[in-house]
Amino acid sequence: MSVHARIRAAADESTWLQRSLLLGLVLSIAWSSWSVPPTDLTARVVRDVVVFLIAPATLAITHGRRLGYRIDRVAVRDTVLLAAFVLPFYLVGSSLPSIRAYYPMWQTTTALGSFLPHTIQQLAVVVAAETYYRGLLCVGVSDEFGFKSVFISPVVYALHHAGKPPIELLLSGPTDVLFGAVDYHSGSILPSIVAHGLGLTLLDWLTLHDPLFPPSKVVSALRWLPVPL
C-alpha cells in the first residue's frame, strides 16, 4: 500500500473528535503563520474568517455536525447572564492605563461613519474566533468529549493573546474556560459571541472617552495582581 493510500485509510478511520482536534492544530499554526499588518483591520477580517470560520464550518458541514450555531431559550438566557457577568470587567478595565494605551486595536473615532464600520468588521473577527475556539474546539466535540471539551482551547487562546496588555493575557485562560463552560451548557456559541463582541465594542467606545473611574484608584485597588496595569 502506498504512503498516500495509508494516509487516506487512516483519515477514513479517524473519528470526528480526532479530525476536529487535528484541524484545530493545523488552523492554529496557519493563523500564526499568516501575517497581517497590525493596523489593517480588513486584512485581519480576511485571515480570521478564512482560517477560523470557513475552514471549521466546511469540516462541520461535510460531516453533518454542528458548531453551536443555534438560538433557543437556554442560549438566550445564558447570553444575558454571561454578558451581565463580564460587563463590570470591561467597565473597570477600560480605566486601566495599559488597556487605554492598547485599545482600540484598530484606528477609529467616535464618529458614526468611522465607528460603525469598525465595529462591524471587529464583530466578524469575533464570530470567526468564537467559531474556532468555542465552536470547533468545544461545542463541536462536546458529545464525544463531554465537559472536558471546555479545557481544550485555553492554552491556544492564551498564546494567541501574546502581545496584548499583561492583564488581558493573565485573564485570557480563565475567560476561555468561562466562555466555553457557558457555551457548553447552552450548546450554542451565541453567549460567547455576544459577550465578546459587545464587550469589545464597549471597550473601544469607553477608551475613546475619558475614563469612567480614576485610573490611579483602579490601579491602586488592583495592585495585588502579579502583572503591570
Short mmCIF file of C-alpha atoms in Angstrom, two decimals:
data_model
loop_
_atom_site.label_atom_id
_atom_site.label_comp_id
_atom_site.label_asym_id
_atom_site.label_seq_id
_atom_site.Cartn_x
_atom_site.Cartn_y
_atom_site.Cartn_z
CA MET A 1 0.00 0.00 0.00
CA SER A 2 1.36 3.43 -0.96
CA VAL A 3 2.00 6.16 1.58
CA HIS A 4 -0.87 8.17 0.10
CA ALA A 5 -3.20 5.20 0.41
CA ARG A 6 -2.17 4.62 4.02
CA ILE A 7 -2.76 8.25 4.91
CA ARG A 8 -6.17 8.16 3.22
CA ALA A 9 -7.10 4.94 5.02
CA ALA A 10 -6.05 6.42 8.36
CA ALA A 11 -8.11 9.53 7.65
CA ASP A 12 -11.14 7.45 6.75
CA GLU A 13 -10.85 5.53 10.04
CA SER A 14 -10.38 8.63 12.21
CA THR A 15 -13.21 9.85 14.41
CA TRP A 16 -14.89 13.26 14.36
CA LEU A 17 -13.06 14.14 17.58
CA GLN A 18 -9.69 13.26 16.07
CA ARG A 19 -10.38 15.19 12.88
CA SER A 20 -11.62 18.24 14.79
CA LEU A 21 -8.58 18.38 17.05
CA LEU A 22 -6.19 17.80 14.16
CA LEU A 23 -7.83 20.57 12.15
CA GLY A 24 -7.73 22.77 15.23
CA LEU A 25 -3.96 22.30 15.46
CA VAL A 26 -3.46 22.93 11.74
CA LEU A 27 -5.58 26.08 11.85
CA SER A 28 -3.73 27.42 14.88
CA ILE A 29 -0.44 27.05 13.01
CA ALA A 30 -1.94 28.56 9.86
CA TRP A 31 -3.32 31.55 11.78
CA SER A 32 0.02 32.21 13.43
CA SER A 33 1.89 31.82 10.13
CA TRP A 34 -0.43 34.11 8.15
CA SER A 35 0.99 37.52 8.92
CA VAL A 36 -1.22 40.59 8.51
CA PRO A 37 -0.39 44.26 9.12
CA PRO A 38 -1.32 45.03 12.74
CA THR A 39 -3.09 48.24 11.70
CA ASP A 40 -5.12 46.68 8.87
CA LEU A 41 -8.47 45.51 10.26
CA THR A 42 -9.73 44.39 6.84
CA ALA A 43 -6.73 42.09 6.39
CA ARG A 44 -7.37 40.68 9.88
CA VAL A 45 -11.01 40.00 8.97
CA VAL A 46 -9.99 38.13 5.82
CA ARG A 47 -7.46 35.95 7.64
CA ASP A 48 -9.71 35.14 10.59
CA VAL A 49 -12.80 34.43 8.50
CA VAL A 50 -10.87 32.08 6.20
CA VAL A 51 -8.96 30.27 8.95
CA PHE A 52 -11.29 30.38 11.93
CA LEU A 53 -14.73 30.40 10.29
CA ILE A 54 -14.77 28.95 6.78
CA ALA A 55 -12.42 26.04 7.47
CA PRO A 56 -14.21 24.78 10.64
CA ALA A 57 -17.63 25.35 9.07
CA THR A 58 -16.61 23.37 5.99
CA LEU A 59 -15.48 20.44 8.13
CA ALA A 60 -18.72 20.54 10.12
CA ILE A 61 -20.94 20.74 7.03
CA THR A 62 -19.16 17.87 5.27
CA HIS A 63 -19.54 15.72 8.39
CA GLY A 64 -23.08 16.71 9.25
CA ARG A 65 -22.02 18.21 12.58
CA ARG A 66 -22.90 21.40 14.46
CA LEU A 67 -20.55 24.03 15.86
CA GLY A 68 -23.04 25.74 18.13
CA TYR A 69 -24.92 27.91 15.66
CA ARG A 70 -28.25 27.68 17.42
CA ILE A 71 -30.56 30.06 19.25
CA ASP A 72 -33.10 28.86 21.77
CA ARG A 73 -34.37 29.86 25.20
CA VAL A 74 -31.38 28.40 27.06
CA ALA A 75 -28.90 30.09 24.70
CA VAL A 76 -30.59 33.47 25.08
CA ARG A 77 -30.75 33.17 28.87
CA ASP A 78 -27.08 32.15 29.10
CA THR A 79 -26.18 35.00 26.76
CA VAL A 80 -27.80 37.57 29.02
CA LEU A 81 -26.17 36.09 32.14
CA LEU A 82 -22.69 35.91 30.62
CA ALA A 83 -22.91 39.43 29.18
CA ALA A 84 -24.03 40.76 32.56
CA PHE A 85 -21.21 38.94 34.33
CA VAL A 86 -18.40 40.26 32.11
CA LEU A 87 -19.77 43.82 31.86
CA PRO A 88 -18.06 45.06 35.07
CA PHE A 89 -14.71 43.72 33.84
CA TYR A 90 -14.97 45.81 30.68
CA LEU A 91 -16.13 48.89 32.61
CA VAL A 92 -13.31 48.71 35.13
CA GLY A 93 -10.74 47.52 32.61
CA SER A 94 -11.39 50.50 30.36
CA SER A 95 -9.82 52.74 33.02
CA LEU A 96 -6.54 50.82 33.25
CA PRO A 97 -3.60 52.66 31.63
CA SER A 98 -2.35 49.56 29.75
CA ILE A 99 -5.80 48.90 28.31
CA ARG A 100 -6.34 52.51 27.29
CA ALA A 101 -2.95 52.54 25.59
CA TYR A 102 -3.78 49.40 23.57
CA TYR A 103 -7.45 49.91 22.64
CA PRO A 104 -8.98 50.45 20.18
CA MET A 105 -6.77 47.85 18.49
CA TRP A 106 -7.52 49.40 15.10
CA GLN A 107 -7.81 53.09 14.32
CA THR A 108 -11.29 54.55 14.71
CA THR A 109 -13.10 57.55 16.15
CA THR A 110 -16.41 58.16 17.89
CA ALA A 111 -17.90 59.48 14.64
CA LEU A 112 -20.63 57.08 13.49
CA GLY A 113 -19.20 56.89 9.97
CA SER A 114 -15.93 55.60 11.42
CA PHE A 115 -17.01 53.65 14.49
CA LEU A 116 -19.86 51.64 12.89
CA PRO A 117 -17.80 50.08 10.04
CA HIS A 118 -15.03 49.42 12.57
CA THR A 119 -17.49 47.66 14.88
CA ILE A 120 -18.96 45.52 12.09
CA GLN A 121 -15.55 44.35 10.96
CA GLN A 122 -14.47 43.67 14.51
CA LEU A 123 -17.63 41.65 15.08
CA ALA A 124 -16.68 39.49 12.08
CA VAL A 125 -13.34 38.81 13.80
CA VAL A 126 -15.20 37.84 16.98
CA VAL A 127 -17.63 35.49 15.19
CA ALA A 128 -14.70 33.79 13.46
CA ALA A 129 -12.76 33.43 16.72
CA GLU A 130 -15.74 32.02 18.62
CA THR A 131 -16.46 29.58 15.79
CA TYR A 132 -12.94 28.22 16.20
CA TYR A 133 -12.36 28.35 19.97
CA ARG A 134 -15.85 27.67 21.31
CA GLY A 135 -17.37 26.05 18.21
CA LEU A 136 -14.84 23.64 16.74
CA LEU A 137 -12.86 23.03 19.93
CA CYS A 138 -15.68 22.99 22.49
CA VAL A 139 -19.33 22.69 21.48
CA GLY A 140 -18.42 20.80 18.32
CA VAL A 141 -16.76 17.95 20.22
CA SER A 142 -18.84 18.10 23.40
CA ASP A 143 -20.86 14.97 22.53
CA GLU A 144 -17.69 12.89 22.35
CA PHE A 145 -15.55 14.64 24.97
CA GLY A 146 -18.11 15.87 27.48
CA PHE A 147 -17.35 18.75 29.84
CA LYS A 148 -13.61 18.20 29.32
CA SER A 149 -14.06 19.95 25.97
CA VAL A 150 -14.20 23.23 27.90
CA PHE A 151 -10.48 22.84 28.66
CA ILE A 152 -9.21 22.12 25.14
CA SER A 153 -8.58 25.65 23.88
CA PRO A 154 -7.44 27.82 26.86
CA VAL A 155 -3.72 27.36 26.20
CA VAL A 156 -4.10 28.12 22.47
CA TYR A 157 -6.37 31.05 23.31
CA ALA A 158 -3.76 32.47 25.68
CA LEU A 159 -0.95 32.01 23.14
CA HIS A 160 -2.97 33.91 20.54
CA HIS A 161 -3.25 36.79 23.03
CA ALA A 162 0.52 37.27 23.16
CA GLY A 163 1.42 40.92 22.73
CA LYS A 164 -1.73 42.20 24.38
CA PRO A 165 -1.74 44.01 27.76
CA PRO A 166 -0.43 41.73 30.56
CA ILE A 167 -3.72 41.87 32.48
CA GLU A 168 -5.58 40.63 29.41
CA LEU A 169 -3.08 37.84 28.85
CA LEU A 170 -3.43 36.82 32.50
CA LEU A 171 -7.21 36.62 32.23
CA SER A 172 -7.37 35.02 28.77
CA GLY A 173 -7.16 31.43 30.01
CA PRO A 174 -9.85 31.75 32.71
CA THR A 175 -12.01 33.74 30.27
CA ASP A 176 -11.75 30.96 27.71
CA VAL A 177 -12.83 28.39 30.29
CA LEU A 178 -15.76 30.55 31.40
CA PHE A 179 -16.96 31.21 27.86
CA GLY A 180 -16.51 27.55 26.96
CA ALA A 181 -18.45 26.38 30.02
CA VAL A 182 -21.39 28.67 29.23
CA ASP A 183 -21.42 27.67 25.56
CA TYR A 184 -21.15 24.00 26.55
CA HIS A 185 -24.15 24.37 28.85
CA SER A 186 -26.29 26.01 26.19
CA GLY A 187 -24.94 24.01 23.25
CA SER A 188 -24.57 27.35 21.48
CA ILE A 189 -21.77 29.84 20.81
CA LEU A 190 -24.23 32.73 20.96
CA PRO A 191 -23.31 33.62 24.58
CA SER A 192 -19.60 33.99 23.85
CA ILE A 193 -20.19 35.84 20.57
CA VAL A 194 -22.41 38.43 22.25
CA ALA A 195 -20.31 38.81 25.41
CA HIS A 196 -17.08 39.03 23.41
CA GLY A 197 -18.41 41.17 20.56
CA LEU A 198 -20.39 43.68 22.58
CA GLY A 199 -17.65 43.75 25.19
CA LEU A 200 -15.01 44.76 22.64
CA THR A 201 -17.33 47.36 21.15
CA LEU A 202 -18.00 48.83 24.58
CA LEU A 203 -14.30 48.76 25.43
CA ASP A 204 -13.40 50.64 22.26
CA TRP A 205 -16.07 53.25 22.91
CA LEU A 206 -15.01 53.74 26.52
CA THR A 207 -11.31 54.04 25.73
CA LEU A 208 -12.10 56.74 23.18
CA HIS A 209 -13.60 58.81 26.03
CA ASP A 210 -12.42 59.93 29.43
CA PRO A 211 -12.06 57.09 31.98
CA LEU A 212 -15.18 56.11 33.89
CA PHE A 213 -13.10 55.68 37.04
CA PRO A 214 -9.89 57.45 38.12
CA PRO A 215 -7.08 55.26 36.70
CA SER A 216 -4.92 55.81 39.80
CA LYS A 217 -7.65 54.42 42.06
CA VAL A 218 -8.28 51.41 39.81
CA VAL A 219 -4.56 50.63 39.67
CA SER A 220 -4.30 51.01 43.44
CA ALA A 221 -7.23 48.65 44.01
CA LEU A 222 -5.74 46.02 41.69
CA ARG A 223 -2.10 46.38 42.70
CA TRP A 224 -2.17 42.86 44.19
CA LEU A 225 -2.28 41.39 40.69
CA PRO A 226 1.11 40.00 39.57
CA VAL A 227 1.19 42.00 36.31
CA PRO A 228 1.72 45.64 35.37
CA LEU A 229 -1.52 47.55 34.93
#
